[in-house]
N, CA, C and O atoms as a GROMACS GRO file, in nm:
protein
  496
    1UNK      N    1   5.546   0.184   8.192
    1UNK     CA    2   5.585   0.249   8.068
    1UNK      C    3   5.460   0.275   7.984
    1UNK      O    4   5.361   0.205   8.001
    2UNK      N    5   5.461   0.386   7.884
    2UNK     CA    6   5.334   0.406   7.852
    2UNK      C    7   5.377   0.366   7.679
    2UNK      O    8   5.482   0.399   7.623
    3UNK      N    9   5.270   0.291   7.620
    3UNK     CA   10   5.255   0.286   7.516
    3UNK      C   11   5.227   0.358   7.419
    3UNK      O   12   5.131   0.432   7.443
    4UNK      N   13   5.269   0.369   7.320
    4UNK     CA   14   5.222   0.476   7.163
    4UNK      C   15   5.243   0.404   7.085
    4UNK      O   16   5.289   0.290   7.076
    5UNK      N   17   5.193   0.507   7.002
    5UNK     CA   18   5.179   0.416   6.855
    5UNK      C   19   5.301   0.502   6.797
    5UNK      O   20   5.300   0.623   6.819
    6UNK      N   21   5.406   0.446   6.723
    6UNK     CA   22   5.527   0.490   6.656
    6UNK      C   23   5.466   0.466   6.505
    6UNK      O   24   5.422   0.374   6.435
    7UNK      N   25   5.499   0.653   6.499
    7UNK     CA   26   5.461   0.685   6.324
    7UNK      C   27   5.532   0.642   6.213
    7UNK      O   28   5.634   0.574   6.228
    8UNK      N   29   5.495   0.671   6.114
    8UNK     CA   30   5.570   0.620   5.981
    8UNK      C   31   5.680   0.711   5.970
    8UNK      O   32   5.791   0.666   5.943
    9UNK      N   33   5.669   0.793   5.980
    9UNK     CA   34   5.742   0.912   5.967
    9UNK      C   35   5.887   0.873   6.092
    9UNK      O   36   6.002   0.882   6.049
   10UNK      N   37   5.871   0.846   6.194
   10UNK     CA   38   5.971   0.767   6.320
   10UNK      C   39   6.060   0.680   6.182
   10UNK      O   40   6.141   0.736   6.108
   11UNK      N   41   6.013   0.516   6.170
   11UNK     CA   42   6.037   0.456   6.112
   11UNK      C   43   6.130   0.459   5.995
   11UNK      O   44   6.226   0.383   5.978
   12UNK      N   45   6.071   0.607   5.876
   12UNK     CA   46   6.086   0.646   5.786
   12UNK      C   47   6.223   0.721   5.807
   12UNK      O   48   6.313   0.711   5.724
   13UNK      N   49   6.238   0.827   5.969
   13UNK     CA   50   6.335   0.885   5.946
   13UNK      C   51   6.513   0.756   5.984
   13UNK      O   52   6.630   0.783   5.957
   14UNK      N   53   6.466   0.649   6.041
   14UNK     CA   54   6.542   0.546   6.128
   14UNK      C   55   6.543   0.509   5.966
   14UNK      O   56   6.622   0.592   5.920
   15UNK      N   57   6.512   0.454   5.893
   15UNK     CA   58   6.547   0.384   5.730
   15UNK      C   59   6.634   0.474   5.687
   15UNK      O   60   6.741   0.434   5.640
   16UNK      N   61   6.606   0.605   5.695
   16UNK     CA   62   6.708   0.704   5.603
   16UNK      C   63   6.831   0.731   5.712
   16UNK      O   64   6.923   0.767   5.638
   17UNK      N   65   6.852   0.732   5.768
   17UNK     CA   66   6.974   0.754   5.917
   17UNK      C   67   7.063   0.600   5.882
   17UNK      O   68   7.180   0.602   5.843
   18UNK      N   69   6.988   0.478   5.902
   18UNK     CA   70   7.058   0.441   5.964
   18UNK      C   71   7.053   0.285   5.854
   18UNK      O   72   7.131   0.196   5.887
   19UNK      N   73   6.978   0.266   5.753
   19UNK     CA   74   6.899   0.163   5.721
   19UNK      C   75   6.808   0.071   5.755
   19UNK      O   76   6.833   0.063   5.876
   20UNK      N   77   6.716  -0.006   5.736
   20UNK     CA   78   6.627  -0.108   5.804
   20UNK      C   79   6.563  -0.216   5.743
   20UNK      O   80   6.443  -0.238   5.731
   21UNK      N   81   6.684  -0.296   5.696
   21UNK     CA   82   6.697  -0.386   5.634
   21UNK      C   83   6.570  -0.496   5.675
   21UNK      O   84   6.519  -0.483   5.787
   22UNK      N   85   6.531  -0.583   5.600
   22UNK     CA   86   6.450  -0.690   5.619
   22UNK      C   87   6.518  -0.789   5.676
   22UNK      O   88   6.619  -0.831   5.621
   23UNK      N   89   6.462  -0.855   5.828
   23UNK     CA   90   6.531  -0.993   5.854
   23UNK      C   91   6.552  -1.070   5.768
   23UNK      O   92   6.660  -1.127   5.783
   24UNK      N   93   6.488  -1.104   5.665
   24UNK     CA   94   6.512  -1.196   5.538
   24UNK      C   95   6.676  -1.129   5.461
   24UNK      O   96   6.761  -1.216   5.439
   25UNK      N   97   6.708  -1.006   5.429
   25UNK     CA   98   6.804  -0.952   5.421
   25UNK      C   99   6.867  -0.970   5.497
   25UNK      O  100   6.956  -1.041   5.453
   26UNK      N  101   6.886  -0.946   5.615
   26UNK     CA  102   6.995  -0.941   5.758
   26UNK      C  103   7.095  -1.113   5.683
   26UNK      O  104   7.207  -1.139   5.640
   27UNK      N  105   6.966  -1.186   5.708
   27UNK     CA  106   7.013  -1.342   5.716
   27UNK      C  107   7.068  -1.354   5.583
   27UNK      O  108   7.152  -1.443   5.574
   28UNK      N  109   7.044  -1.291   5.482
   28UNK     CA  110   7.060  -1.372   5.381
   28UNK      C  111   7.231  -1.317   5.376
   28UNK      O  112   7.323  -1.388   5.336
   29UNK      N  113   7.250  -1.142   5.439
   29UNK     CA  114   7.361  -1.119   5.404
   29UNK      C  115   7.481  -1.152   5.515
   29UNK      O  116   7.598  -1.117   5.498
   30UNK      N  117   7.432  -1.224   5.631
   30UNK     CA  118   7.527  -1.267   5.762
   30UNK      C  119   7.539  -1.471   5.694
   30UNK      O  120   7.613  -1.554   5.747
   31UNK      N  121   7.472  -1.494   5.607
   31UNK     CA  122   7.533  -1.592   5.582
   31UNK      C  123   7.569  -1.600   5.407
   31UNK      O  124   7.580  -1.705   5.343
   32UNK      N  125   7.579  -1.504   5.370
   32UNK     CA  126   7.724  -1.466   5.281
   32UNK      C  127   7.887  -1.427   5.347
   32UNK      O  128   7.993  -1.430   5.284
   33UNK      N  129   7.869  -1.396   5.473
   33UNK     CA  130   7.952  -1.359   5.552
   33UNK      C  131   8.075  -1.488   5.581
   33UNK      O  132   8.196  -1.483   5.607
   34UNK      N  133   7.964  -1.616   5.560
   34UNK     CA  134   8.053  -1.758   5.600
   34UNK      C  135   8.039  -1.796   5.733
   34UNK      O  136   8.099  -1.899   5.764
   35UNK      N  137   7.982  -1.745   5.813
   35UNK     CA  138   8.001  -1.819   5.940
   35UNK      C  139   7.806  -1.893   5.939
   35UNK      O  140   7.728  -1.885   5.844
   36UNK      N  141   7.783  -1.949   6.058
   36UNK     CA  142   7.634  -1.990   6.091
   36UNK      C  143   7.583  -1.857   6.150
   36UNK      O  144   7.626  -1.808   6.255
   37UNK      N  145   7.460  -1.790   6.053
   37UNK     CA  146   7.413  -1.688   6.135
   37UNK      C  147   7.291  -1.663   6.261
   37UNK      O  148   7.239  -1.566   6.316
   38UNK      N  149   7.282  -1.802   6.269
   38UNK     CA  150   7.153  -1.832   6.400
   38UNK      C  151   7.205  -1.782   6.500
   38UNK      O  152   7.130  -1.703   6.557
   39UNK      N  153   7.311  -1.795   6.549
   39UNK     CA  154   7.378  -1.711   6.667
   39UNK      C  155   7.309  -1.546   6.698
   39UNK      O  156   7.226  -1.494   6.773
   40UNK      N  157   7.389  -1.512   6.600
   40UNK     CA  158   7.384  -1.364   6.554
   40UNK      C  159   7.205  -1.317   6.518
   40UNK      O  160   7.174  -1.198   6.520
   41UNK      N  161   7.132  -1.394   6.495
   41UNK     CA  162   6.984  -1.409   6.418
   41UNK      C  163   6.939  -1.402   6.581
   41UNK      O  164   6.880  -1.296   6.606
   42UNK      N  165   6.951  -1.478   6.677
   42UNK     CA  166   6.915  -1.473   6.820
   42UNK      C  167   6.939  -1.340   6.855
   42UNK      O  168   6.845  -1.323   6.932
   43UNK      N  169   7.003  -1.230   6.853
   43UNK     CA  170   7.062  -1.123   6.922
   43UNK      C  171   7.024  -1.006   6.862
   43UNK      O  172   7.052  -0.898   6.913
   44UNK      N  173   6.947  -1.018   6.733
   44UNK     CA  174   6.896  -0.865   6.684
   44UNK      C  175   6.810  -0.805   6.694
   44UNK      O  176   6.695  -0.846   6.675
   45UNK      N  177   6.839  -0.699   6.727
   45UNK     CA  178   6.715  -0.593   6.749
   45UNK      C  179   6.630  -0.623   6.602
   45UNK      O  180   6.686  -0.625   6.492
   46UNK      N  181   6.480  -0.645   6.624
   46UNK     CA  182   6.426  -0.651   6.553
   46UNK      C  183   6.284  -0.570   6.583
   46UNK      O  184   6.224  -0.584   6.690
   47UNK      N  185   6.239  -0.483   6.478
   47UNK     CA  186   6.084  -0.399   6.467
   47UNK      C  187   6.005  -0.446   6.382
   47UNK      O  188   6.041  -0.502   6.278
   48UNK      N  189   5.865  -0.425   6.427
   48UNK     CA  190   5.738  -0.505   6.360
   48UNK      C  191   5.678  -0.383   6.302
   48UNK      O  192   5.661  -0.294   6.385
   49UNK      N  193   5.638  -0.354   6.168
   49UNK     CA  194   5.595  -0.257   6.093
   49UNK      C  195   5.471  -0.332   5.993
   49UNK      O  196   5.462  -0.393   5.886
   50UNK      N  197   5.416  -0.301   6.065
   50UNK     CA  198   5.284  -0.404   5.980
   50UNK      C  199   5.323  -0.484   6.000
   50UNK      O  200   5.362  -0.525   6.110
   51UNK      N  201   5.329  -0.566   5.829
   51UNK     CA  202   5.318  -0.735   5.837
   51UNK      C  203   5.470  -0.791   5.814
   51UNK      O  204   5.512  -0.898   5.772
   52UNK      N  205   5.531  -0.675   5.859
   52UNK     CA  206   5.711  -0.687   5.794
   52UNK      C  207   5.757  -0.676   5.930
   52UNK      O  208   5.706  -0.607   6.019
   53UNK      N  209   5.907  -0.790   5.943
   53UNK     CA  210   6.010  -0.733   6.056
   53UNK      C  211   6.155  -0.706   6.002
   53UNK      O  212   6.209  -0.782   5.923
   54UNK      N  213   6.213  -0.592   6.050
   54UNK     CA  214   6.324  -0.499   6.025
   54UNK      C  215   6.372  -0.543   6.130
   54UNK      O  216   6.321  -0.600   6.226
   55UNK      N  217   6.535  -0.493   6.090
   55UNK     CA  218   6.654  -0.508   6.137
   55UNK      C  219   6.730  -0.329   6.171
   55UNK      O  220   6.834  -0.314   6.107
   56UNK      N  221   6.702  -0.242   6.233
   56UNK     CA  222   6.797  -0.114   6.269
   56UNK      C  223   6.923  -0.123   6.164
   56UNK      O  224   6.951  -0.223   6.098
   57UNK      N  225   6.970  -0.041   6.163
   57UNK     CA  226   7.112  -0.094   6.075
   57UNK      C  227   7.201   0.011   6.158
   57UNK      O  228   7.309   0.044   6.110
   58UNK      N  229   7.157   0.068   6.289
   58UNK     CA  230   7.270   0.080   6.373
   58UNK      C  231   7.299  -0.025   6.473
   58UNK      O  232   7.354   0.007   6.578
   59UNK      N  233   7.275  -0.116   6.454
   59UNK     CA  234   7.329  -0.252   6.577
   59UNK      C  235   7.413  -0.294   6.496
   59UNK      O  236   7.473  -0.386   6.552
   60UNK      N  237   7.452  -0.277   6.392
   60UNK     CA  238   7.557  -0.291   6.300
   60UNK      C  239   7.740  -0.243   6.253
   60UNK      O  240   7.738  -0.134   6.196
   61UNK      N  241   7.840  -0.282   6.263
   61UNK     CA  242   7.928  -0.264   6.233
   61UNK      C  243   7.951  -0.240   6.067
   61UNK      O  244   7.867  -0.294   5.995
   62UNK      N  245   8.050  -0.169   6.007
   62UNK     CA  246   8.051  -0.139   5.875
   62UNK      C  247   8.072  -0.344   5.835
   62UNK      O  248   8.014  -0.396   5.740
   63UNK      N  249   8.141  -0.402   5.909
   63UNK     CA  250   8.163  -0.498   5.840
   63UNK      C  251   8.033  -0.628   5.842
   63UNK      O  252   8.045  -0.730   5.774
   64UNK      N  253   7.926  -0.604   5.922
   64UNK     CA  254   7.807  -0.661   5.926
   64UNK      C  255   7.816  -0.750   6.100
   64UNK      O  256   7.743  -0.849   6.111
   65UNK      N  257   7.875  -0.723   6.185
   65UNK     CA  258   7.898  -0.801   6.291
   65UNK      C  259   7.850  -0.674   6.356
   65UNK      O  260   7.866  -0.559   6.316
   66UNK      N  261   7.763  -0.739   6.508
   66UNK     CA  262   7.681  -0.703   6.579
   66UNK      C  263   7.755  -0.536   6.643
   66UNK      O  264   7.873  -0.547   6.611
   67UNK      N  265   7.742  -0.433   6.695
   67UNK     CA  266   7.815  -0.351   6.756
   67UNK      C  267   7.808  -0.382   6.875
   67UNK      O  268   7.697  -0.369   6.929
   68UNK      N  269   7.908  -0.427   6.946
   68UNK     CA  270   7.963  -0.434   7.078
   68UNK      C  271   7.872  -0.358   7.214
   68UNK      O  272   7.840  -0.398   7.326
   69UNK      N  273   7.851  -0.238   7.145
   69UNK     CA  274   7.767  -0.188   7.269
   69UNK      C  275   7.609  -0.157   7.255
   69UNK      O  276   7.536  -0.089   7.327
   70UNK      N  277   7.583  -0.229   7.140
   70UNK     CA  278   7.425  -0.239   7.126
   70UNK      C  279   7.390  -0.377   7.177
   70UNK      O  280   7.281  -0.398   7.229
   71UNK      N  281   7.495  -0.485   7.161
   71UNK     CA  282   7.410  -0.578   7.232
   71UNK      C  283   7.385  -0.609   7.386
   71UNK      O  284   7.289  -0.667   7.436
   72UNK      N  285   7.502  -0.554   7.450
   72UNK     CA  286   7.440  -0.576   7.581
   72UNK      C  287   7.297  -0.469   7.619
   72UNK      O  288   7.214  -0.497   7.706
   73UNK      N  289   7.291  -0.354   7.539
   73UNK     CA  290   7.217  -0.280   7.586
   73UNK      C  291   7.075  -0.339   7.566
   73UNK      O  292   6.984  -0.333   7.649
   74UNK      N  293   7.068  -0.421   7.392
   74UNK     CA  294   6.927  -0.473   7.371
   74UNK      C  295   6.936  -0.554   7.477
   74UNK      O  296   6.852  -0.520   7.560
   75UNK      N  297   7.024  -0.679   7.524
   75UNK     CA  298   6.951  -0.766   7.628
   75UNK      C  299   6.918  -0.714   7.752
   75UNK      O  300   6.829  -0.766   7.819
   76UNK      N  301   6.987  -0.610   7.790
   76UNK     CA  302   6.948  -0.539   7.918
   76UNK      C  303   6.786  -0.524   7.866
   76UNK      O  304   6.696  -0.582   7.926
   77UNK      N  305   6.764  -0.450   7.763
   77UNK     CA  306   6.614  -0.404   7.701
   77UNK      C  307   6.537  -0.545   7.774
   77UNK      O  308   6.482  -0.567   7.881
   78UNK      N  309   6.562  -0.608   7.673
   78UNK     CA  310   6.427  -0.737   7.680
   78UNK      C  311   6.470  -0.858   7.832
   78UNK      O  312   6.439  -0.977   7.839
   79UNK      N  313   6.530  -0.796   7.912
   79UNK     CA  314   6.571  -0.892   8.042
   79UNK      C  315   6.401  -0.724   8.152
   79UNK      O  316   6.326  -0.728   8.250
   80UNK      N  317   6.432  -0.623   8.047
   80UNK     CA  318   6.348  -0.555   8.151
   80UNK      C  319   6.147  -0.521   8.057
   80UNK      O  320   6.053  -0.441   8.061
   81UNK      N  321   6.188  -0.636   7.995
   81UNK     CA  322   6.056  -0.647   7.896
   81UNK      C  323   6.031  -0.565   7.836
   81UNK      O  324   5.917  -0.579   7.792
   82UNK      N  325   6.098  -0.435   7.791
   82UNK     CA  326   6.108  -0.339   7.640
   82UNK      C  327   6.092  -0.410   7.555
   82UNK      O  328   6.148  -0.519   7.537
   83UNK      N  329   5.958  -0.322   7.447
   83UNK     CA  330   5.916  -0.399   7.309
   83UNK      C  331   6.016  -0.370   7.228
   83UNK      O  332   6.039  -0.250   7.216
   84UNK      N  333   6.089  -0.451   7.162
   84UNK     CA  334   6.157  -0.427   7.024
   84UNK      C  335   6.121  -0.270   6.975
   84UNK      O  336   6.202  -0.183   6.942
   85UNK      N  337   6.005  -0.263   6.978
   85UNK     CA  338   6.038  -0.119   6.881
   85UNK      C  339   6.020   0.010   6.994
   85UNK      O  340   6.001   0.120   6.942
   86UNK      N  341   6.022   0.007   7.086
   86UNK     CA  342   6.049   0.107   7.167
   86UNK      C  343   6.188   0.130   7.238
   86UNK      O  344   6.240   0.222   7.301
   87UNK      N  345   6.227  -0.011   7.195
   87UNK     CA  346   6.456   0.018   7.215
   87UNK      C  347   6.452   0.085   7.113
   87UNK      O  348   6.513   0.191   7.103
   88UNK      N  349   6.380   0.035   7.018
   88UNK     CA  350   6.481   0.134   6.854
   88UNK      C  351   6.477   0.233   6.901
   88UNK      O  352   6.581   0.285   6.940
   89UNK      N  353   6.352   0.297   6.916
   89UNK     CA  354   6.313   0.443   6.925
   89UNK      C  355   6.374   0.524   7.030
   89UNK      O  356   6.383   0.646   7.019
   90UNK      N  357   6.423   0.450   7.146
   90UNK     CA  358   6.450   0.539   7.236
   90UNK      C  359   6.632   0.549   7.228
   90UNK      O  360   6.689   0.632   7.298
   91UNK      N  361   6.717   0.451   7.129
   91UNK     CA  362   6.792   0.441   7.064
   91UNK      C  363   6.848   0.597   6.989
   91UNK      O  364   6.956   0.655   6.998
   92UNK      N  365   6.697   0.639   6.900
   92UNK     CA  366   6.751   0.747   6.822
   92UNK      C  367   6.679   0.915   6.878
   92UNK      O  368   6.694   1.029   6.836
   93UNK      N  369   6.604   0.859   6.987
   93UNK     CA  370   6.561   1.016   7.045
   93UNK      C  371   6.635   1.063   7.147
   93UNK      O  372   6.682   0.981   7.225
   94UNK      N  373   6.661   1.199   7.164
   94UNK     CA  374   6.702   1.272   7.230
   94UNK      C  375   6.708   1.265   7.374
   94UNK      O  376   6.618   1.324   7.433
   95UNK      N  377   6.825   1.184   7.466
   95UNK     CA  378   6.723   1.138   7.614
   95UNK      C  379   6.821   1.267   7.685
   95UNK      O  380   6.929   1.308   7.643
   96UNK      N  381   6.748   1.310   7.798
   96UNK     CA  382   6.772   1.412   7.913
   96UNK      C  383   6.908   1.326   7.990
   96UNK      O  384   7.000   1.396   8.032
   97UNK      N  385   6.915   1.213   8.002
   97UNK     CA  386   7.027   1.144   8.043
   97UNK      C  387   7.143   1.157   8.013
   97UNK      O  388   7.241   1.144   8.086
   98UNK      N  389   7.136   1.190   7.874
   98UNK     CA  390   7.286   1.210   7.834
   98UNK      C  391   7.299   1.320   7.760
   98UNK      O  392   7.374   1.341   7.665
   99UNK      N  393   7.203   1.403   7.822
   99UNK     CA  394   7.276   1.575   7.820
   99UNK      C  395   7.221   1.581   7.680
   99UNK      O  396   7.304   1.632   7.605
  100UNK      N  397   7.146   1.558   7.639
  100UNK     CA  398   6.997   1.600   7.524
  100UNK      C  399   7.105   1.510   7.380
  100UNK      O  400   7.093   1.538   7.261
  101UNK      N  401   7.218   1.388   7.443
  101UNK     CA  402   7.258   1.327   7.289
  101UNK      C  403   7.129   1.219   7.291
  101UNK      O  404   7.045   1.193   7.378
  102UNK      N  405   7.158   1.155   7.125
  102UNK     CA  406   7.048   1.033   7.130
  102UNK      C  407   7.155   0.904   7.190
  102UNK      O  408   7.275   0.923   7.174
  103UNK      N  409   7.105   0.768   7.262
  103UNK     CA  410   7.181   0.658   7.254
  103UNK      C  411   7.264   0.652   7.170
  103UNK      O  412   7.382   0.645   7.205
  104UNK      N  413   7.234   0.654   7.053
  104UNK     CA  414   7.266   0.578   6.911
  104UNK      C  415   7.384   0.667   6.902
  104UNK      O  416   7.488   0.618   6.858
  105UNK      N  417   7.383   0.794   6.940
  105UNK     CA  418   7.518   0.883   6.925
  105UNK      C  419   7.610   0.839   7.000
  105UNK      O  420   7.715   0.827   6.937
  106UNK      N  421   7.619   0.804   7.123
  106UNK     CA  422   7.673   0.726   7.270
  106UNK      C  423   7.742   0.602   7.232
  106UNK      O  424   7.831   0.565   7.309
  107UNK      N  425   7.713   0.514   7.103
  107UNK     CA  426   7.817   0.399   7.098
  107UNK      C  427   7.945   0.362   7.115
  107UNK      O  428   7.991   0.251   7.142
  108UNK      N  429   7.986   0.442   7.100
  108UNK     CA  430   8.117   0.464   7.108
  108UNK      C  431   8.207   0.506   7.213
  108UNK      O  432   8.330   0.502   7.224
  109UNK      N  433   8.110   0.551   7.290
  109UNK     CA  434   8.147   0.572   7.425
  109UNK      C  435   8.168   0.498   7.583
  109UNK      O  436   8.172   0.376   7.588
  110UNK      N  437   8.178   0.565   7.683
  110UNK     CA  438   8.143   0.439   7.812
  110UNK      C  439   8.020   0.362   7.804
  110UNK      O  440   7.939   0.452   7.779
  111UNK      N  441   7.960   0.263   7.809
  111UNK     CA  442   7.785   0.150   7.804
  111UNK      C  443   7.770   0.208   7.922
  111UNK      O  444   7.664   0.270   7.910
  112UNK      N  445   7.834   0.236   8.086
  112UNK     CA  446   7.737   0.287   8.176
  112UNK      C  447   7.650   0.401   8.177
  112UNK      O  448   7.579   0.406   8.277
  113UNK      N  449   7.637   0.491   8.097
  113UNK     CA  450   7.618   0.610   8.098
  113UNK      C  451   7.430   0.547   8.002
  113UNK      O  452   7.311   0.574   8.017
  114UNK      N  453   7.485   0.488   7.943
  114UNK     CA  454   7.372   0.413   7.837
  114UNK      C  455   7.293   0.340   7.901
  114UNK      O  456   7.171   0.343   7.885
  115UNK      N  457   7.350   0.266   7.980
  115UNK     CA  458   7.254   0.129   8.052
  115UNK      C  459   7.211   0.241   8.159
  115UNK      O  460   7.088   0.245   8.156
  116UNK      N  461   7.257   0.327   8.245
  116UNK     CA  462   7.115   0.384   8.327
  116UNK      C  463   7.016   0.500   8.242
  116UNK      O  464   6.911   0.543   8.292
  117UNK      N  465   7.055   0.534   8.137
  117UNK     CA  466   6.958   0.648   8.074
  117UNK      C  467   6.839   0.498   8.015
  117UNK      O  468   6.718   0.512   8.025
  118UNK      N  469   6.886   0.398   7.970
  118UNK     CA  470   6.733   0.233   7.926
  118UNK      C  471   6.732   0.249   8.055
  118UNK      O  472   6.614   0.284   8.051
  119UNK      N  473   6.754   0.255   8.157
  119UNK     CA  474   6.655   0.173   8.276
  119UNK      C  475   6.548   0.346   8.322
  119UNK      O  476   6.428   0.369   8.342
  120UNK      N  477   6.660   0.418   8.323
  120UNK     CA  478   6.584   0.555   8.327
  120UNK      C  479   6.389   0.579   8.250
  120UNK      O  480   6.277   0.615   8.286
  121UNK      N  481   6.456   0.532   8.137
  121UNK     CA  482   6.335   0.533   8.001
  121UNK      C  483   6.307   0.400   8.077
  121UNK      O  484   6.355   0.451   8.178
  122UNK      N  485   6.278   0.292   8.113
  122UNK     CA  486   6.205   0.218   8.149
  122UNK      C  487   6.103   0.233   8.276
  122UNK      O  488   5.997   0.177   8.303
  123UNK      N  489   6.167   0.315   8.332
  123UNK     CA  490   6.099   0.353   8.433
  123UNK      C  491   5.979   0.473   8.436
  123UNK      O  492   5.908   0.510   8.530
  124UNK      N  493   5.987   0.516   8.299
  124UNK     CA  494   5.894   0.638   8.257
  124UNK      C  495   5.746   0.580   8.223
  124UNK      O  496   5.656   0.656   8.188
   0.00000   0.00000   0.00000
């Protein structure tokens, strides 16, 4: 896989789409929620932006619980050593796999179609 450097402008447009809350936020608002959020704190997609780490705010449900078909896809990610911020990204770009939609559009849909377009992009 080839490395880049992901612009501000990437980042910038993923904050306005989708939000990109601060892990310090994530946690503070999954344990207003009432349950223990270490569980859930283990399982998030998380991006390193400088000296800050973000939370996507599409791995998210309106009600703050994980989306169903983002998490198997992140662990598929990091079982095939994808950096945190190259799931996000390949999350909201346009893949040839699924007929020019982004992932992130795909949630809602069948996960097989998703899990071979990440191994696809892993293999690039």
């Amino acid at each position: 896989m080839i490395h880049q450097t992901i612009s501000d402008q990437t980042w910038a447009g993923i904050r306005t789409e989708f939000t990109l809350p601060t892990l310090a936020q994530v946690h503070r608002r999954l344990s207003e929620l009432g349950e223990d959020p270490e569980p859930i704190m283990r399982q998030l997609v998380r991006v390193f932006i400088d000296d800050g780490t973000f939370c996507p705010g599409f791995q998210f449900l309106p009600g703050g619980q994980l989306h169903p078909t983002v998490t198997p896809l992140f662990r598929r990610a990091m079982e095939l050593k994808l950096p945190h911020n190259y799931f996000t990204v390949w999350m909201v770009t346009k893949s040839r796999d699924l007929a020019g939609a982004r992932p992130v559009d795909r949630l809602n849909a069948a996960s097989t179609p998703l899990m071979k377009a990440l191994e696809s992009f892993h293999c690039q």
